[in-house]
Amino acid sequence: MTALGSRLFNKVGKFCEQLPVFLNTFLVFSITGEVSYLVLVEAPLEAEQQKTAWSSWWKALHLLGQYFMLGNICWNAFLFLKVSPSIKGVFLGGNGLGQGWRYCYTCETHTPPRCSHCYDCKVCVLRRDHHCVFFGQCVGFRNYRYFLCCLLFMWLGLLYAMVMNAEVFIVILKEGVTLHSILLLLIPWIMLVSGQVSARAFTFAFIADTCVVGFLLVSAFFFFHLFLLFRGQTTREWYSSRRPYNLGPVNNLRQMLGLRWYICWISPLVPSPLVEDGINFQVTGSLEPCQ
């Protein structure tokens, strides 16, 4: 009985770990589908424009832009999950131990500077930034680029979706700021269950709300990581007044995003080899790697 309960608990734990990934995927595709519907069916064009050639071009450009952003979000997320940031398969012997190296009693190995153990991933991660609960994996040396680019296109996509959903807010508030319109925007679920609104109105209100809340959350994460990027820090290092790995804005971009930092954000298919190996790092005022 105890063994059965243990197995059931482990399965529930694994399901809970993957739940944020499924929810994120569902929301991303739901928002994309709703915005596509707005573009194709309820495009905010003047009546005389809707039957012209401009209408087709307008819709095509919008669809091309949003599916370009969706493709980048999905591909960056896929590579982020596929590329392991851990020390598995990495030869740490090198030139011997130096300043900043530690011993991990869980992994039973010495680890280089900026490396730390993740108790969720159950492994040490090179230049560990943080454990991302939304993806269920650590952000580290080898997958940081895909994480940041995924945040970038999520931010752009939510900004675009929020602008496109402005028409939804206008329709809801066209009769004035009433109790009904406020409740529809704030608690659409309760309005649907109580029969106050139709399923269609609920869907548009819920997705419009999700765009606003998602945009605010992603903005906070994205600009915080940009702030850290230009300071040459990870999330674990940001509270420190010392910034030994701050090599200047351009060099920090090269260290984090690779040699083609200026173009790699366009697509995850653009190769951008990393400058360092995740074990040795250049420090401020030094042209040589810190051992």
Short mmCIF file of C-alpha atoms in Angstrom, two decimals, residues 16-219:
data_model
loop_
_atom_site.label_atom_id
_atom_site.label_comp_id
_atom_site.label_asym_id
_atom_site.label_seq_id
_atom_site.Cartn_x
_atom_site.Cartn_y
_atom_site.Cartn_z
CA CYS A 16 2.36 19.00 -11.73
CA GLU A 17 5.88 19.71 -13.02
CA GLN A 18 4.67 19.47 -16.63
CA LEU A 19 1.39 21.33 -16.03
CA PRO A 20 2.86 24.85 -16.53
CA VAL A 21 4.28 23.74 -19.91
CA PHE A 22 0.88 22.49 -21.06
CA LEU A 23 -0.87 25.63 -19.80
CA ASN A 24 1.66 27.89 -21.55
CA THR A 25 1.26 25.95 -24.79
CA PHE A 26 -2.53 26.12 -24.56
CA LEU A 27 -2.53 29.86 -23.90
CA VAL A 28 -0.05 30.64 -26.68
CA PHE A 29 -2.05 28.75 -29.30
CA SER A 30 -5.38 30.06 -27.96
CA ILE A 31 -4.20 33.67 -28.22
CA THR A 32 -2.80 33.03 -31.71
CA GLY A 33 -6.08 31.45 -32.83
CA GLU A 34 -8.16 34.31 -31.41
CA VAL A 35 -5.98 36.98 -33.03
CA SER A 36 -6.09 35.10 -36.35
CA TYR A 37 -9.88 35.12 -36.09
CA LEU A 38 -9.86 38.86 -35.43
CA VAL A 39 -7.68 39.42 -38.50
CA LEU A 40 -9.59 37.14 -40.87
CA VAL A 41 -13.18 37.71 -39.75
CA GLU A 42 -13.40 40.90 -37.74
CA ALA A 43 -10.51 42.89 -39.15
CA PRO A 44 -10.63 46.49 -37.87
CA LEU A 45 -10.80 48.05 -41.33
CA GLU A 46 -13.18 50.64 -42.68
CA ALA A 47 -16.18 49.22 -44.55
CA GLU A 48 -14.99 50.51 -47.94
CA GLN A 49 -11.54 48.95 -47.42
CA GLN A 50 -12.73 45.45 -46.59
CA LYS A 51 -13.49 44.55 -50.24
CA THR A 52 -10.33 45.97 -51.75
CA ALA A 53 -7.00 44.34 -52.57
CA TRP A 54 -5.52 46.23 -49.62
CA SER A 55 -7.69 44.14 -47.29
CA SER A 56 -6.07 40.90 -48.52
CA TRP A 57 -2.57 42.31 -48.21
CA TRP A 58 -3.37 43.70 -44.76
CA LYS A 59 -4.56 40.30 -43.55
CA ALA A 60 -1.65 38.45 -45.16
CA LEU A 61 0.92 40.74 -43.50
CA HIS A 62 -0.75 40.35 -40.12
CA LEU A 63 -0.91 36.56 -40.41
CA LEU A 64 2.70 36.37 -41.61
CA GLY A 65 3.87 38.49 -38.68
CA GLN A 66 1.98 36.61 -36.00
CA TYR A 67 2.97 33.15 -37.27
CA PHE A 68 6.58 34.28 -37.55
CA MET A 69 6.42 35.20 -33.86
CA LEU A 70 4.62 31.94 -33.00
CA GLY A 71 7.25 29.92 -34.88
CA ASN A 72 10.06 31.66 -33.01
CA ILE A 73 8.37 31.11 -29.65
CA CYS A 74 7.83 27.39 -30.30
CA TRP A 75 11.25 26.71 -31.82
CA ASN A 76 13.14 28.63 -29.14
CA ALA A 77 11.13 26.84 -26.44
CA PHE A 78 11.86 23.47 -28.07
CA LEU A 79 15.61 24.14 -28.23
CA PHE A 80 15.59 25.52 -24.69
CA LEU A 81 14.15 22.22 -23.46
CA LYS A 82 16.32 20.08 -25.75
CA VAL A 83 19.68 21.70 -24.94
CA SER A 84 20.83 20.56 -21.51
CA PRO A 85 22.61 23.24 -19.44
CA SER A 86 23.93 20.70 -16.91
CA ILE A 87 27.44 19.38 -16.34
CA LYS A 88 26.47 15.96 -17.75
CA GLY A 89 28.88 15.02 -20.51
CA VAL A 90 31.18 17.97 -19.75
CA PHE A 91 34.82 17.28 -18.89
CA LEU A 92 35.56 19.39 -15.81
CA GLY A 93 39.15 18.25 -15.19
CA GLY A 94 40.77 20.79 -17.46
CA ASN A 95 43.77 22.61 -16.06
CA GLY A 96 43.03 21.79 -12.46
CA LEU A 97 40.93 23.53 -9.87
CA GLY A 98 41.18 27.27 -9.42
CA GLN A 99 39.56 30.13 -7.61
CA GLY A 100 35.78 29.88 -7.44
CA TRP A 101 35.59 26.09 -7.77
CA ARG A 102 33.42 24.23 -5.26
CA TYR A 103 32.62 20.67 -4.37
CA CYS A 104 29.05 19.46 -4.84
CA TYR A 105 28.31 16.69 -2.36
CA THR A 106 25.11 15.73 -4.19
CA CYS A 107 26.77 15.25 -7.60
CA GLU A 108 30.06 14.21 -5.91
CA THR A 109 32.22 16.36 -8.17
CA HIS A 110 34.04 19.68 -8.22
CA THR A 111 32.16 22.41 -10.06
CA PRO A 112 33.49 25.56 -11.78
CA PRO A 113 32.64 29.20 -10.98
CA ARG A 114 29.01 30.31 -11.56
CA CYS A 115 27.90 26.67 -11.50
CA SER A 116 25.42 25.53 -8.86
CA HIS A 117 23.24 22.56 -8.02
CA CYS A 118 19.53 22.57 -8.91
CA TYR A 119 17.44 20.42 -6.59
CA ASP A 120 14.58 20.37 -9.10
CA CYS A 121 16.71 19.14 -12.00
CA LYS A 122 18.84 17.08 -9.55
CA VAL A 123 22.08 18.09 -11.26
CA CYS A 124 24.65 20.90 -11.29
CA VAL A 125 24.10 23.50 -14.02
CA LEU A 126 26.86 25.50 -15.76
CA ARG A 127 26.48 29.27 -15.22
CA ARG A 128 23.11 28.61 -13.63
CA ASP A 129 20.70 31.52 -13.83
CA HIS A 130 17.53 30.07 -12.29
CA HIS A 131 15.09 27.17 -12.52
CA CYS A 132 12.24 28.17 -14.82
CA VAL A 133 9.00 26.73 -13.43
CA PHE A 134 7.14 27.61 -16.64
CA PHE A 135 9.35 25.26 -18.66
CA GLY A 136 10.39 22.88 -15.91
CA GLN A 137 14.10 23.28 -16.67
CA CYS A 138 17.06 25.36 -15.57
CA VAL A 139 18.32 28.35 -17.51
CA GLY A 140 22.06 27.98 -17.88
CA PHE A 141 25.11 28.47 -20.04
CA ARG A 142 24.05 26.54 -23.15
CA ASN A 143 20.33 27.37 -23.34
CA TYR A 144 20.25 31.00 -22.14
CA ARG A 145 20.03 32.34 -25.70
CA TYR A 146 16.88 30.33 -26.44
CA PHE A 147 15.29 31.37 -23.17
CA LEU A 148 15.90 35.07 -23.78
CA CYS A 149 14.77 34.93 -27.42
CA CYS A 150 11.63 33.04 -26.38
CA LEU A 151 10.88 35.83 -23.89
CA LEU A 152 11.52 38.44 -26.60
CA PHE A 153 9.01 36.95 -29.04
CA MET A 154 6.49 36.25 -26.28
CA TRP A 155 6.72 39.93 -25.34
CA LEU A 156 6.31 41.05 -28.96
CA GLY A 157 3.48 38.58 -29.53
CA LEU A 158 1.56 39.65 -26.44
CA LEU A 159 2.06 43.33 -27.28
CA TYR A 160 0.68 42.68 -30.76
CA ALA A 161 -2.23 40.60 -29.39
CA MET A 162 -3.05 43.30 -26.84
CA VAL A 163 -3.20 45.96 -29.56
CA MET A 164 -5.39 43.73 -31.72
CA ASN A 165 -7.69 43.07 -28.76
CA ALA A 166 -8.15 46.78 -28.12
CA GLU A 167 -11.30 46.45 -30.26
CA VAL A 168 -12.62 43.89 -27.77
CA PHE A 169 -12.21 46.33 -24.87
CA ILE A 170 -13.87 49.07 -26.93
CA VAL A 171 -16.87 46.83 -27.68
CA ILE A 172 -17.22 45.81 -24.03
CA LEU A 173 -16.99 49.39 -22.78
CA LYS A 174 -18.93 51.06 -25.62
CA GLU A 175 -22.02 51.49 -23.39
CA GLY A 176 -19.95 53.02 -20.61
CA VAL A 177 -18.17 51.75 -17.54
CA THR A 178 -20.97 49.70 -16.00
CA LEU A 179 -20.90 46.99 -13.36
CA HIS A 180 -21.63 44.40 -16.06
CA SER A 181 -18.68 45.48 -18.25
CA ILE A 182 -16.27 45.68 -15.30
CA LEU A 183 -17.24 42.20 -14.07
CA LEU A 184 -16.92 40.81 -17.59
CA LEU A 185 -13.36 42.11 -17.80
CA LEU A 186 -12.31 41.17 -14.27
CA ILE A 187 -14.11 37.86 -13.64
CA PRO A 188 -15.35 36.49 -16.99
CA TRP A 189 -15.53 32.93 -15.59
CA ILE A 190 -18.15 33.88 -13.01
CA MET A 191 -20.11 35.85 -15.60
CA LEU A 192 -20.16 32.78 -17.87
CA VAL A 193 -21.21 30.33 -15.14
CA SER A 194 -23.95 32.66 -13.92
CA GLY A 195 -25.31 32.96 -17.47
CA GLN A 196 -24.70 36.70 -17.72
CA VAL A 197 -22.69 36.46 -20.96
CA SER A 198 -22.47 34.14 -23.95
CA ALA A 199 -19.59 31.72 -24.51
CA ARG A 200 -18.38 33.89 -27.40
CA ALA A 201 -18.26 37.05 -25.28
CA PHE A 202 -16.54 35.12 -22.49
CA THR A 203 -13.87 33.77 -24.87
CA PHE A 204 -12.99 37.21 -26.21
CA ALA A 205 -12.98 38.79 -22.75
CA PHE A 206 -10.90 35.98 -21.21
CA ILE A 207 -8.26 36.05 -23.96
CA ALA A 208 -8.11 39.86 -23.90
CA ASP A 209 -7.56 39.73 -20.12
CA THR A 210 -4.93 37.02 -20.57
CA CYS A 211 -3.07 39.19 -23.09
CA VAL A 212 -2.90 42.13 -20.68
CA VAL A 213 -1.85 40.06 -17.64
CA GLY A 214 0.59 37.99 -19.72
CA PHE A 215 2.12 41.10 -21.24
CA LEU A 216 2.75 42.63 -17.82
CA LEU A 217 4.32 39.43 -16.46
CA VAL A 218 6.48 38.75 -19.52
CA SER A 219 7.55 42.43 -19.60
#
